[in-house]
PDB file of C-alpha atoms in Angstrom:
ATOM      1  CA  UNK G 418     140.842 187.744 125.103  1.00  0.00           C
ATOM      2  CA  UNK G 419     137.166 188.554 125.014  1.00  0.00           C
ATOM      3  CA  UNK G 420     135.609 190.047 128.153  1.00  0.00           C
ATOM      4  CA  UNK G 421     132.933 187.966 129.851  1.00  0.00           C
ATOM      5  CA  UNK G 422     131.203 191.098 131.187  1.00  0.00           C
ATOM      6  CA  UNK G 423     129.669 193.932 129.241  1.00  0.00           C
ATOM      7  CA  UNK G 424     129.469 197.591 130.247  1.00  0.00           C
ATOM      8  CA  UNK G 425     125.993 197.184 131.774  1.00  0.00           C
ATOM      9  CA  UNK G 426     127.194 194.374 134.038  1.00  0.00           C
ATOM     10  CA  UNK G 427     130.334 196.283 135.016  1.00  0.00           C
ATOM     11  CA  UNK G 428     128.331 199.405 135.853  1.00  0.00           C
ATOM     12  CA  UNK G 429     125.976 197.335 138.022  1.00  0.00           C
ATOM     13  CA  UNK G 430     128.915 195.741 139.832  1.00  0.00           C
ATOM     14  CA  UNK G 431     130.478 199.160 140.451  1.00  0.00           C
ATOM     15  CA  UNK G 432     127.169 200.592 141.717  1.00  0.00           C
ATOM     16  CA  UNK G 433     126.703 197.688 144.155  1.00  0.00           C
ATOM     17  CA  UNK G 434     130.262 198.135 145.393  1.00  0.00           C
ATOM     18  CA  UNK G 435     129.702 201.866 145.923  1.00  0.00           C
ATOM     19  CA  UNK G 436     126.578 201.248 148.024  1.00  0.00           C
ATOM     20  CA  UNK G 437     128.408 198.598 150.060  1.00  0.00           C
ATOM     21  CA  UNK G 438     131.358 200.928 150.625  1.00  0.00           C
ATOM     22  CA  UNK G 439     129.185 203.781 151.927  1.00  0.00           C
ATOM     23  CA  UNK G 440     127.149 201.401 154.108  1.00  0.00           C
ATOM     24  CA  UNK G 441     130.419 200.061 155.506  1.00  0.00           C
ATOM     25  CA  UNK G 442     131.498 203.582 156.455  1.00  0.00           C
ATOM     26  CA  UNK G 443     128.203 204.126 158.253  1.00  0.00           C
ATOM     27  CA  UNK G 444     128.544 200.818 160.088  1.00  0.00           C
ATOM     28  CA  UNK G 445     132.038 201.791 161.177  1.00  0.00           C
ATOM     29  CA  UNK G 446     130.638 205.010 162.671  1.00  0.00           C
ATOM     30  CA  UNK G 447     128.086 202.917 164.587  1.00  0.00           C
ATOM     31  CA  UNK G 448     130.760 200.522 165.877  1.00  0.00           C
ATOM     32  CA  UNK G 449     132.940 203.413 166.978  1.00  0.00           C
ATOM     33  CA  UNK G 450     129.985 205.078 168.723  1.00  0.00           C
ATOM     34  CA  UNK G 451     129.094 201.839 170.538  1.00  0.00           C
ATOM     35  CA  UNK G 452     132.699 201.397 171.622  1.00  0.00           C
ATOM     36  CA  UNK G 453     133.218 204.989 172.750  1.00  0.00           C
ATOM     37  CA  UNK G 454     129.963 205.077 174.723  1.00  0.00           C
ATOM     38  CA  UNK G 455     130.555 201.640 176.259  1.00  0.00           C
ATOM     39  CA  UNK G 456     127.139 200.428 175.174  1.00  0.00           C
ATOM     40  CA  UNK G 457     126.152 196.973 176.417  1.00  0.00           C
ATOM     41  CA  UNK G 458     123.005 194.895 176.176  1.00  0.00           C
ATOM     42  CA  UNK G 459     121.319 193.753 179.405  1.00  0.00           C
ATOM     43  CA  UNK G 460     123.111 190.390 179.134  1.00  0.00           C
ATOM     44  CA  UNK G 461     126.491 192.183 179.019  1.00  0.00           C
ATOM     45  CA  UNK G 462     127.140 191.577 175.317  1.00  0.00           C
ATOM     46  CA  UNK G 463     128.335 194.385 173.091  1.00  0.00           C
ATOM     47  CA  UNK G 464     125.925 195.010 170.205  1.00  0.00           C
ATOM     48  CA  UNK G 465     127.621 194.752 166.813  1.00  0.00           C
ATOM     49  CA  UNK G 466     125.558 197.608 165.373  1.00  0.00           C
ATOM     50  CA  UNK G 467     122.845 199.901 166.711  1.00  0.00           C
ATOM     51  CA  UNK G 468     119.969 197.705 165.549  1.00  0.00           C
ATOM     52  CA  UNK G 469     121.354 194.942 167.802  1.00  0.00           C
ATOM     53  CA  UNK G 470     120.724 197.043 170.914  1.00  0.00           C
ATOM     54  CA  UNK G 471     118.052 195.545 173.159  1.00  0.00           C
ATOM     55  CA  UNK G 472     117.240 198.650 175.240  1.00  0.00           C
ATOM     56  CA  UNK G 473     114.702 200.615 173.197  1.00  0.00           C
ATOM     57  CA  UNK G 474     115.278 203.973 174.888  1.00  0.00           C
ATOM     58  CA  UNK G 475     119.065 203.661 174.610  1.00  0.00           C
ATOM     59  CA  UNK G 476     118.668 202.657 170.967  1.00  0.00           C
ATOM     60  CA  UNK G 477     116.550 205.733 170.192  1.00  0.00           C
ATOM     61  CA  UNK G 478     119.167 208.028 171.736  1.00  0.00           C
ATOM     62  CA  UNK G 479     122.088 206.258 170.044  1.00  0.00           C
ATOM     63  CA  UNK G 480     120.286 206.187 166.715  1.00  0.00           C
ATOM     64  CA  UNK G 481     119.580 209.910 166.874  1.00  0.00           C
ATOM     65  CA  UNK G 482     123.170 210.754 167.782  1.00  0.00           C
ATOM     66  CA  UNK G 483     124.705 208.406 165.178  1.00  0.00           C
ATOM     67  CA  UNK G 484     122.358 209.723 162.509  1.00  0.00           C
ATOM     68  CA  UNK G 485     123.581 213.248 163.240  1.00  0.00           C
ATOM     69  CA  UNK G 486     127.200 212.088 162.888  1.00  0.00           C
ATOM     70  CA  UNK G 487     126.426 210.321 159.606  1.00  0.00           C
ATOM     71  CA  UNK G 488     124.606 213.352 158.195  1.00  0.00           C
ATOM     72  CA  UNK G 489     127.410 215.689 159.298  1.00  0.00           C
ATOM     73  CA  UNK G 490     129.945 213.457 157.548  1.00  0.00           C
ATOM     74  CA  UNK G 491     127.900 213.687 154.336  1.00  0.00           C
ATOM     75  CA  UNK G 492     127.339 209.939 154.262  1.00  0.00           C
ATOM     76  CA  UNK G 493     123.544 210.128 154.161  1.00  0.00           C
ATOM     77  CA  UNK G 494     123.598 212.108 150.915  1.00  0.00           C
ATOM     78  CA  UNK G 495     126.367 209.906 149.593  1.00  0.00           C
ATOM     79  CA  UNK G 496     124.327 206.769 150.317  1.00  0.00           C
ATOM     80  CA  UNK G 497     121.203 208.237 148.732  1.00  0.00           C
ATOM     81  CA  UNK G 498     123.185 209.075 145.610  1.00  0.00           C
ATOM     82  CA  UNK G 499     124.810 205.639 145.529  1.00  0.00           C
ATOM     83  CA  UNK G 500     121.417 203.947 145.870  1.00  0.00           C
ATOM     84  CA  UNK G 501     120.002 206.042 143.025  1.00  0.00           C
ATOM     85  CA  UNK G 502     122.948 204.989 140.845  1.00  0.00           C
ATOM     86  CA  UNK G 503     122.347 201.348 141.813  1.00  0.00           C
ATOM     87  CA  UNK G 504     118.638 201.629 141.001  1.00  0.00           C
ATOM     88  CA  UNK G 505     119.468 202.995 137.546  1.00  0.00           C
ATOM     89  CA  UNK G 506     122.018 200.215 137.019  1.00  0.00           C
ATOM     90  CA  UNK G 507     119.417 197.625 138.039  1.00  0.00           C
ATOM     91  CA  UNK G 508     116.978 199.067 135.517  1.00  0.00           C
ATOM     92  CA  UNK G 509     119.626 198.771 132.786  1.00  0.00           C
ATOM     93  CA  UNK G 510     120.334 195.167 133.810  1.00  0.00           C
ATOM     94  CA  UNK G 511     116.641 194.287 133.581  1.00  0.00           C
ATOM     95  CA  UNK G 512     116.292 196.107 130.283  1.00  0.00           C
ATOM     96  CA  UNK G 513     119.290 194.229 128.886  1.00  0.00           C
ATOM     97  CA  UNK G 514     118.076 190.882 130.215  1.00  0.00           C
ATOM     98  CA  UNK G 515     114.648 191.362 128.721  1.00  0.00           C
ATOM     99  CA  UNK G 516     116.147 192.427 125.395  1.00  0.00           C
ATOM    100  CA  UNK G 517     117.946 189.096 124.995  1.00  0.00           C
ATOM    101  CA  UNK G 518     115.129 186.907 126.349  1.00  0.00           C
ATOM    102  CA  UNK G 519     112.958 184.954 123.895  1.00  0.00           C
ATOM    103  CA  UNK G 520     109.772 186.840 122.957  1.00  0.00           C
ATOM    104  CA  UNK G 521     107.363 184.604 124.896  1.00  0.00           C
ATOM    105  CA  UNK G 522     109.454 184.710 128.043  1.00  0.00           C
ATOM    106  CA  UNK G 523     110.052 188.441 127.657  1.00  0.00           C
ATOM    107  CA  UNK G 524     106.339 189.252 127.855  1.00  0.00           C
ATOM    108  CA  UNK G 525     105.913 187.282 131.076  1.00  0.00           C
ATOM    109  CA  UNK G 526     109.059 188.720 132.651  1.00  0.00           C
ATOM    110  CA  UNK G 527     108.223 192.328 131.734  1.00  0.00           C
ATOM    111  CA  UNK G 528     105.101 192.110 133.857  1.00  0.00           C
ATOM    112  CA  UNK G 529     106.724 190.077 136.629  1.00  0.00           C
ATOM    113  CA  UNK G 530     109.687 192.425 137.204  1.00  0.00           C
ATOM    114  CA  UNK G 531     107.258 195.302 137.721  1.00  0.00           C
ATOM    115  CA  UNK G 532     105.091 193.430 140.218  1.00  0.00           C
ATOM    116  CA  UNK G 533     107.434 191.090 142.075  1.00  0.00           C
ATOM    117  CA  UNK G 534     110.645 192.157 143.821  1.00  0.00           C
ATOM    118  CA  UNK G 535     111.889 188.557 144.013  1.00  0.00           C
ATOM    119  CA  UNK G 536     111.537 188.080 140.262  1.00  0.00           C
ATOM    120  CA  UNK G 537     113.228 191.426 139.694  1.00  0.00           C
ATOM    121  CA  UNK G 538     116.242 190.374 141.765  1.00  0.00           C
ATOM    122  CA  UNK G 539     116.396 186.961 140.087  1.00  0.00           C
ATOM    123  CA  UNK G 540     116.487 188.564 136.635  1.00  0.00           C
ATOM    124  CA  UNK G 541     119.224 190.954 137.772  1.00  0.00           C
ATOM    125  CA  UNK G 542     121.219 188.066 139.255  1.00  0.00           C
ATOM    126  CA  UNK G 543     120.876 185.958 136.097  1.00  0.00           C
ATOM    127  CA  UNK G 544     121.937 188.844 133.877  1.00  0.00           C
ATOM    128  CA  UNK G 545     124.874 189.588 136.167  1.00  0.00           C
ATOM    129  CA  UNK G 546     126.097 185.988 135.989  1.00  0.00           C
ATOM    130  CA  UNK G 547     125.611 185.849 132.210  1.00  0.00           C
ATOM    131  CA  UNK G 548     128.781 185.402 130.175  1.00  0.00           C
ATOM    132  CA  UNK G 549     128.237 188.383 127.912  1.00  0.00           C
ATOM    133  CA  UNK G 550     130.787 187.105 125.399  1.00  0.00           C
ATOM    134  CA  UNK G 551     128.244 184.428 124.423  1.00  0.00           C
ATOM    135  CA  UNK G 552     125.562 186.979 123.467  1.00  0.00           C
ATOM    136  CA  UNK G 553     125.587 188.945 120.234  1.00  0.00           C
ATOM    137  CA  UNK G 554     124.767 192.616 120.682  1.00  0.00           C
TER     138      UNK G 554
END
């Protein structure tokens, strides 16, 4: 059976998953911190993550302390690396998408993906959803 994804699409999917996994670990550290410190908003609700805290001064303190925990765990460097891998994978997706686009469309898109983040993400999304088995390489 022929694969519907090519290597470029698979690498992009893996890079997105890696970023999500590291971000999830960081969020878990925030949740644990909030729970351990008994942090509550003025209305009594428990913030899901630090950015949901309503008290600015308490947020600054919690953010500083959580950031130190995240850095100590090596997650900041891990996230930066994962994001760099994702950025490279996105570039490959755009390059691939533009390579299979008709010439007239390609010229317009080449300019648009450099100037417009929304267009960039739309091209990446379209290339990701493309059934690669229908395209000759």
